[in-house]
Amino acid sequence: MSGSFVRRFLFEGLDIRGAIVHLGDAWQQMQVDRDYQPTVAQLLGETAAVTALIAGQLKQPGRLTLQLRGNGPIQLLVMDCNEQLQMRGMARSNPVVLPAPVQDLLGAAQGGQLMMSLDMPDARQPYQSFVPMVGDSIAAIFEHYLEQSEQQPSRLFATAAPKVAACLFLQKMPEADQRDPDGWQRISQLASTVKPSELLELDAESLLTRLFHEDMAEHGIRLYDPLPVVYHCPQDWTKVRDMIRSLGREDAEIILAEHGEILIKDDICNHEYRFSAADVAALFDASTGKALH
């Protein structure tokens, strides 16, 4: 499976909901020309899968940004995704990152934080929340966050490999105990048997059947249509030109004199924008209405 999608499901007789995320091509494109250390790519891929999961719940236009920031060998994991599940992301780390506990890799004990930002078109400023990184894995950190933010018991399992990143999410809904007092514990225990290889290799129907076949037969499950996820990082020359204009011609020419060009790096999309002296002159001449030759 090379596709990328979020697929929600509901145990109708148990009032337990969930989702499966599978990122194939979107995750592969996010790694192009990045040269991430394997340990870094693993954590970034798991963060990507969880970000798609949370963004898949957006009911109106908006942009979700998740950041894991600390003082460990991996200083930053950032993912950005809108309601159309167009996503991008990056990691910042030391040149060499050896396997270690996730809390140590992220520097969680040294003031590390998980930040969630939601930017809505009709809001004056983004909604932001900051929470400590609690848990010994990316899945555990976000499971704790989701339980705190949504006030419902949740389980989250995530993994990543070079070609696929995936996660499985479960959440207990308010009527669950009335439907079946043991249902949430049973489903949670069955989910905890999931193997990384199953998350990475099985399609949604096969994974659910392997884990929950008896409950699916007894209580019924509604499997919703997949929501496609895409990697989206187009170049934006208009925005960059506006940035240079905002500097003013004098400051732009000072930078040119020092460096011979103006170089603007877009880290999250891994793009570089280069402007020569002639490019800058043409830019300001055009903005002042002078004829270009």
Tab-separated table of C-alpha atoms in Angstrom:
chain	number	residue	atom	x	y	z
A	1	MET	CA	0.000	0.000	0.000
A	2	SER	CA	1.689	3.193	-1.164
A	3	GLY	CA	-1.319	5.434	-0.534
A	4	SER	CA	-1.834	7.730	2.439
A	5	PHE	CA	-5.118	7.956	4.315
A	6	VAL	CA	-7.009	8.321	7.583
A	7	ARG	CA	-9.798	5.788	8.047
A	8	ARG	CA	-12.193	6.149	10.962
A	9	PHE	CA	-14.310	3.348	12.437
A	10	LEU	CA	-16.946	2.862	15.111
A	11	PHE	CA	-17.884	-0.173	17.193
A	12	GLU	CA	-21.579	0.587	17.042
A	13	GLY	CA	-22.630	-1.809	19.806
A	14	LEU	CA	-19.859	-0.676	22.164
A	15	ASP	CA	-19.714	3.109	21.683
A	16	ILE	CA	-15.988	2.932	21.030
A	17	ARG	CA	-14.547	4.862	18.125
A	18	GLY	CA	-11.182	4.770	16.442
A	19	ALA	CA	-9.079	5.458	13.393
A	20	ILE	CA	-6.278	3.928	11.386
A	21	VAL	CA	-3.670	6.109	9.692
A	22	HIS	CA	-1.452	4.815	6.906
A	23	LEU	CA	1.092	7.186	5.339
A	24	GLY	CA	2.919	5.801	2.311
A	25	ASP	CA	3.755	8.244	-0.474
A	26	ALA	CA	3.135	11.300	1.736
A	27	TRP	CA	5.680	10.056	4.287
A	28	GLN	CA	8.223	9.090	1.624
A	29	GLN	CA	8.018	12.537	-0.015
A	30	MET	CA	8.539	14.219	3.349
A	31	GLN	CA	11.949	12.527	3.661
A	32	VAL	CA	13.342	13.387	0.216
A	33	ASP	CA	16.806	15.030	0.439
A	34	ARG	CA	16.629	15.188	4.220
A	35	ASP	CA	19.190	12.518	5.230
A	36	TYR	CA	17.551	11.946	8.584
A	37	GLN	CA	19.231	9.563	11.015
A	38	PRO	CA	17.118	6.373	11.359
A	39	THR	CA	16.163	7.192	14.949
A	40	VAL	CA	15.084	10.705	13.937
A	41	ALA	CA	13.040	9.430	10.982
A	42	GLN	CA	11.302	6.895	13.218
A	43	LEU	CA	10.051	9.546	15.649
A	44	LEU	CA	9.192	12.021	12.891
A	45	GLY	CA	7.181	9.376	11.011
A	46	GLU	CA	5.222	8.455	14.104
A	47	THR	CA	4.522	12.157	14.740
A	48	ALA	CA	3.343	12.513	11.131
A	49	ALA	CA	0.866	9.655	11.531
A	50	VAL	CA	-0.529	11.106	14.760
A	51	THR	CA	-0.808	14.583	13.223
A	52	ALA	CA	-2.857	13.197	10.335
A	53	LEU	CA	-5.065	11.435	12.880
A	54	ILE	CA	-5.796	14.630	14.831
A	55	ALA	CA	-6.173	16.803	11.717
A	56	GLY	CA	-8.636	14.257	10.352
A	57	GLN	CA	-11.033	15.359	13.108
A	58	LEU	CA	-11.109	19.017	12.007
A	59	LYS	CA	-14.686	19.921	11.125
A	60	GLN	CA	-13.970	23.303	9.525
A	61	PRO	CA	-11.087	25.031	7.709
A	62	GLY	CA	-7.995	25.328	9.863
A	63	ARG	CA	-4.336	24.492	10.190
A	64	LEU	CA	-3.028	22.213	12.935
A	65	THR	CA	0.613	22.435	13.988
A	66	LEU	CA	2.215	20.020	16.446
A	67	GLN	CA	5.695	20.603	17.845
A	68	LEU	CA	7.814	18.459	20.131
A	69	ARG	CA	10.632	20.719	21.304
A	70	GLY	CA	13.372	20.026	23.826
A	71	ASN	CA	17.099	20.051	24.534
A	72	GLY	CA	17.944	16.469	23.646
A	73	PRO	CA	19.771	15.110	20.571
A	74	ILE	CA	16.494	15.688	18.683
A	75	GLN	CA	15.681	19.341	19.308
A	76	LEU	CA	12.527	19.646	17.211
A	77	LEU	CA	9.831	17.569	15.555
A	78	VAL	CA	7.230	19.705	13.807
A	79	MET	CA	4.198	18.716	11.734
A	80	ASP	CA	1.709	20.949	10.012
A	81	CYS	CA	-1.582	19.774	8.486
A	82	ASN	CA	-4.809	21.442	7.357
A	83	GLU	CA	-8.388	20.174	7.250
A	84	GLN	CA	-7.820	18.877	3.709
A	85	LEU	CA	-5.066	16.648	5.142
A	86	GLN	CA	-2.342	18.445	3.217
A	87	MET	CA	0.680	17.994	5.442
A	88	ARG	CA	4.351	18.857	5.787
A	89	GLY	CA	6.947	18.471	8.496
A	90	MET	CA	10.577	18.337	9.517
A	91	ALA	CA	12.992	17.391	12.273
A	92	ARG	CA	16.015	19.200	13.667
A	93	SER	CA	18.653	17.131	15.414
A	94	ASN	CA	22.329	16.592	16.082
A	95	PRO	CA	24.313	15.206	13.100
A	96	VAL	CA	24.509	11.790	14.783
A	97	VAL	CA	21.617	10.486	16.890
A	98	LEU	CA	22.015	7.060	18.453
A	99	PRO	CA	19.093	4.959	19.714
A	100	ALA	CA	18.039	5.937	23.232
A	101	PRO	CA	14.850	6.255	25.309
A	102	VAL	CA	12.431	8.709	23.708
A	103	GLN	CA	12.426	10.958	26.776
A	104	ASP	CA	16.217	11.301	26.485
A	105	LEU	CA	16.156	11.816	22.715
A	106	LEU	CA	13.689	14.697	23.045
A	107	GLY	CA	15.143	16.190	26.226
A	108	ALA	CA	11.760	15.913	27.899
A	109	ALA	CA	13.172	16.208	31.404
A	110	GLN	CA	15.040	19.412	30.496
A	111	GLY	CA	11.944	21.490	29.868
A	112	GLY	CA	10.744	19.682	26.758
A	113	GLN	CA	7.209	20.494	25.672
A	114	LEU	CA	4.510	19.383	23.278
A	115	MET	CA	2.858	22.372	21.637
A	116	MET	CA	-0.397	22.207	19.712
A	117	SER	CA	-1.515	25.201	17.647
A	118	LEU	CA	-4.776	25.504	15.732
A	119	ASP	CA	-5.089	28.420	13.343
A	120	MET	CA	-8.648	29.091	12.117
A	121	PRO	CA	-9.418	31.648	9.396
A	122	ASP	CA	-11.999	33.457	11.531
A	123	ALA	CA	-9.879	33.566	14.699
A	124	ARG	CA	-7.833	36.612	15.651
A	125	GLN	CA	-4.907	34.462	16.692
A	126	PRO	CA	-4.143	30.733	16.813
A	127	TYR	CA	-5.300	28.667	19.754
A	128	GLN	CA	-2.209	27.215	21.446
A	129	SER	CA	-1.683	24.741	24.244
A	130	PHE	CA	1.575	23.606	25.844
A	131	VAL	CA	1.873	20.383	27.825
A	132	PRO	CA	4.805	18.371	29.203
A	133	MET	CA	5.944	15.352	27.217
A	134	VAL	CA	4.656	12.510	29.377
A	135	GLY	CA	5.305	8.971	28.105
A	136	ASP	CA	8.069	6.683	26.879
A	137	SER	CA	7.103	6.790	23.179
A	138	ILE	CA	5.590	9.195	20.659
A	139	ALA	CA	2.318	7.248	20.933
A	140	ALA	CA	2.316	7.481	24.744
A	141	ILE	CA	3.059	11.230	24.670
A	142	PHE	CA	0.133	11.914	22.357
A	143	GLU	CA	-2.132	9.418	24.115
A	144	HIS	CA	-1.617	11.383	27.319
A	145	TYR	CA	-2.251	14.648	25.469
A	146	LEU	CA	-5.463	13.394	23.864
A	147	GLU	CA	-6.807	12.044	27.142
A	148	GLN	CA	-6.151	15.403	28.805
A	149	SER	CA	-7.617	17.497	25.975
A	150	GLU	CA	-10.659	15.373	25.136
A	151	GLN	CA	-11.393	14.024	28.626
A	152	GLN	CA	-12.008	10.504	27.300
A	153	PRO	CA	-9.876	7.378	27.817
A	154	SER	CA	-7.788	6.788	24.684
A	155	ARG	CA	-5.245	4.312	23.326
A	156	LEU	CA	-2.712	5.066	20.620
A	157	PHE	CA	-0.200	2.830	18.871
A	158	ALA	CA	2.241	4.222	16.285
A	159	THR	CA	5.215	3.043	14.284
A	160	ALA	CA	7.242	4.119	11.271
A	161	ALA	CA	9.610	2.617	8.723
A	162	PRO	CA	11.351	4.210	5.714
A	163	LYS	CA	8.352	3.701	3.411
A	164	VAL	CA	5.354	3.724	5.780
A	165	ALA	CA	4.245	5.498	8.947
A	166	ALA	CA	1.090	4.300	10.682
A	167	CYS	CA	-0.980	4.485	13.820
A	168	LEU	CA	-4.063	2.958	15.435
A	169	PHE	CA	-6.274	5.060	17.694
A	170	LEU	CA	-9.120	4.053	20.010
A	171	GLN	CA	-11.321	6.221	22.213
A	172	LYS	CA	-13.954	5.317	24.772
A	173	MET	CA	-17.172	7.263	24.248
A	174	PRO	CA	-19.571	8.336	27.049
A	175	GLU	CA	-22.076	5.485	26.592
A	176	ALA	CA	-19.482	2.688	26.444
A	177	ASP	CA	-19.895	1.369	29.988
A	178	GLN	CA	-23.666	1.213	29.599
A	179	ARG	CA	-23.333	-0.778	26.376
A	180	ASP	CA	-20.793	-3.257	27.774
A	181	PRO	CA	-19.045	-2.738	31.148
A	182	ASP	CA	-16.051	-4.792	29.979
A	183	GLY	CA	-16.008	-3.552	26.391
A	184	TRP	CA	-13.366	-0.826	26.694
A	185	GLN	CA	-10.956	-2.987	28.686
A	186	ARG	CA	-11.374	-5.892	26.262
A	187	ILE	CA	-10.906	-3.779	23.116
A	188	SER	CA	-7.914	-1.997	24.669
A	189	GLN	CA	-6.233	-5.286	25.547
A	190	LEU	CA	-6.793	-6.660	22.063
A	191	ALA	CA	-5.407	-3.492	20.512
A	192	SER	CA	-2.283	-3.692	22.669
A	193	THR	CA	-1.356	-6.955	20.920
A	194	VAL	CA	-0.873	-5.141	17.599
A	195	LYS	CA	2.561	-5.668	16.068
A	196	PRO	CA	4.465	-2.920	14.238
A	197	SER	CA	4.533	-5.108	11.130
A	198	GLU	CA	0.729	-5.361	11.193
A	199	LEU	CA	0.347	-1.585	11.440
A	200	LEU	CA	2.746	-1.098	8.544
A	201	GLU	CA	1.609	-3.855	6.197
A	202	LEU	CA	-2.108	-4.593	6.653
A	203	ASP	CA	-4.982	-2.664	5.102
A	204	ALA	CA	-7.630	-1.283	7.482
A	205	GLU	CA	-10.112	-4.137	7.079
A	206	SER	CA	-7.460	-6.812	7.571
A	207	LEU	CA	-5.978	-5.092	10.622
A	208	LEU	CA	-9.345	-4.651	12.341
A	209	THR	CA	-10.358	-8.228	11.559
A	210	ARG	CA	-7.098	-9.624	12.928
A	211	LEU	CA	-7.373	-7.670	16.166
A	212	PHE	CA	-11.106	-7.572	16.852
A	213	HIS	CA	-12.846	-10.261	14.777
A	214	GLU	CA	-15.057	-11.574	17.605
A	215	ASP	CA	-16.256	-8.129	18.668
A	216	MET	CA	-16.793	-7.131	15.043
A	217	ALA	CA	-19.024	-10.175	14.563
A	218	GLU	CA	-20.941	-9.658	17.803
A	219	HIS	CA	-21.271	-5.868	18.006
A	220	GLY	CA	-20.790	-4.676	14.442
A	221	ILE	CA	-18.331	-2.124	13.155
A	222	ARG	CA	-18.852	0.829	10.839
A	223	LEU	CA	-15.796	1.500	8.684
A	224	TYR	CA	-15.870	4.933	7.089
A	225	ASP	CA	-14.427	5.838	3.699
A	226	PRO	CA	-10.727	6.688	3.736
A	227	LEU	CA	-9.736	10.350	3.797
A	228	PRO	CA	-6.699	10.877	1.524
A	229	VAL	CA	-3.563	12.491	2.972
A	230	VAL	CA	-1.063	14.289	0.731
A	231	TYR	CA	2.345	15.872	1.205
A	232	HIS	CA	1.925	19.542	0.314
A	233	CYS	CA	4.924	21.858	0.168
A	234	PRO	CA	4.710	24.046	-2.944
A	235	GLN	CA	7.192	26.838	-3.504
A	236	ASP	CA	5.817	30.310	-2.776
A	237	TRP	CA	7.911	32.873	-4.629
A	238	THR	CA	5.283	35.587	-4.134
A	239	LYS	CA	5.566	35.334	-0.357
A	240	VAL	CA	9.369	35.377	-0.500
A	241	ARG	CA	9.441	38.422	-2.804
A	242	ASP	CA	7.125	40.210	-0.398
A	243	MET	CA	9.556	39.380	2.438
A	244	ILE	CA	12.428	40.980	0.533
A	245	ARG	CA	10.338	44.042	-0.305
A	246	SER	CA	9.528	44.398	3.382
A	247	LEU	CA	13.266	44.651	4.125
A	248	GLY	CA	13.528	47.756	1.992
A	249	ARG	CA	15.979	48.331	-0.826
A	250	GLU	CA	18.761	49.698	1.369
A	251	ASP	CA	18.853	46.709	3.741
A	252	ALA	CA	18.537	44.279	0.838
A	253	GLU	CA	21.557	45.851	-0.848
A	254	ILE	CA	23.545	45.621	2.401
A	255	ILE	CA	22.879	41.862	2.477
A	256	LEU	CA	23.929	41.613	-1.175
A	257	ALA	CA	27.147	43.475	-0.461
A	258	GLU	CA	27.977	41.094	2.410
A	259	HIS	CA	26.964	37.790	0.826
A	260	GLY	CA	26.769	38.357	-2.919
A	261	GLU	CA	23.158	37.135	-2.951
A	262	ILE	CA	20.075	36.904	-0.775
A	263	LEU	CA	19.361	33.317	0.268
A	264	ILE	CA	16.116	32.470	2.058
A	265	LYS	CA	15.655	28.947	3.380
A	266	ASP	CA	12.255	27.385	4.018
A	267	ASP	CA	13.236	24.684	6.505
A	268	ILE	CA	9.899	22.926	6.850
A	269	CYS	CA	9.596	22.439	3.073
A	270	ASN	CA	13.349	22.154	2.382
A	271	HIS	CA	13.242	24.870	-0.300
A	272	GLU	CA	15.902	27.500	-1.026
A	273	TYR	CA	15.131	30.840	-2.671
A	274	ARG	CA	18.138	32.664	-4.173
A	275	PHE	CA	18.177	36.243	-5.416
A	276	SER	CA	21.100	37.803	-7.269
A	277	ALA	CA	21.821	41.539	-7.325
A	278	ALA	CA	20.014	41.744	-10.676
A	279	ASP	CA	16.989	39.888	-9.249
A	280	VAL	CA	16.778	42.286	-6.305
A	281	ALA	CA	17.158	45.347	-8.498
A	282	ALA	CA	14.390	44.113	-10.794
A	283	LEU	CA	12.182	43.390	-7.808
A	284	PHE	CA	12.443	46.914	-6.401
A	285	ASP	CA	12.318	48.575	-9.805
A	286	ALA	CA	9.063	46.752	-10.518
A	287	SER	CA	7.598	47.715	-7.156
A	288	THR	CA	8.347	51.396	-7.762
A	289	GLY	CA	6.887	51.297	-11.242
A	290	LYS	CA	10.156	51.828	-13.089
A	291	ALA	CA	10.507	50.358	-16.530
A	292	LEU	CA	12.465	47.142	-16.704
A	293	HIS	CA	15.024	46.558	-19.455
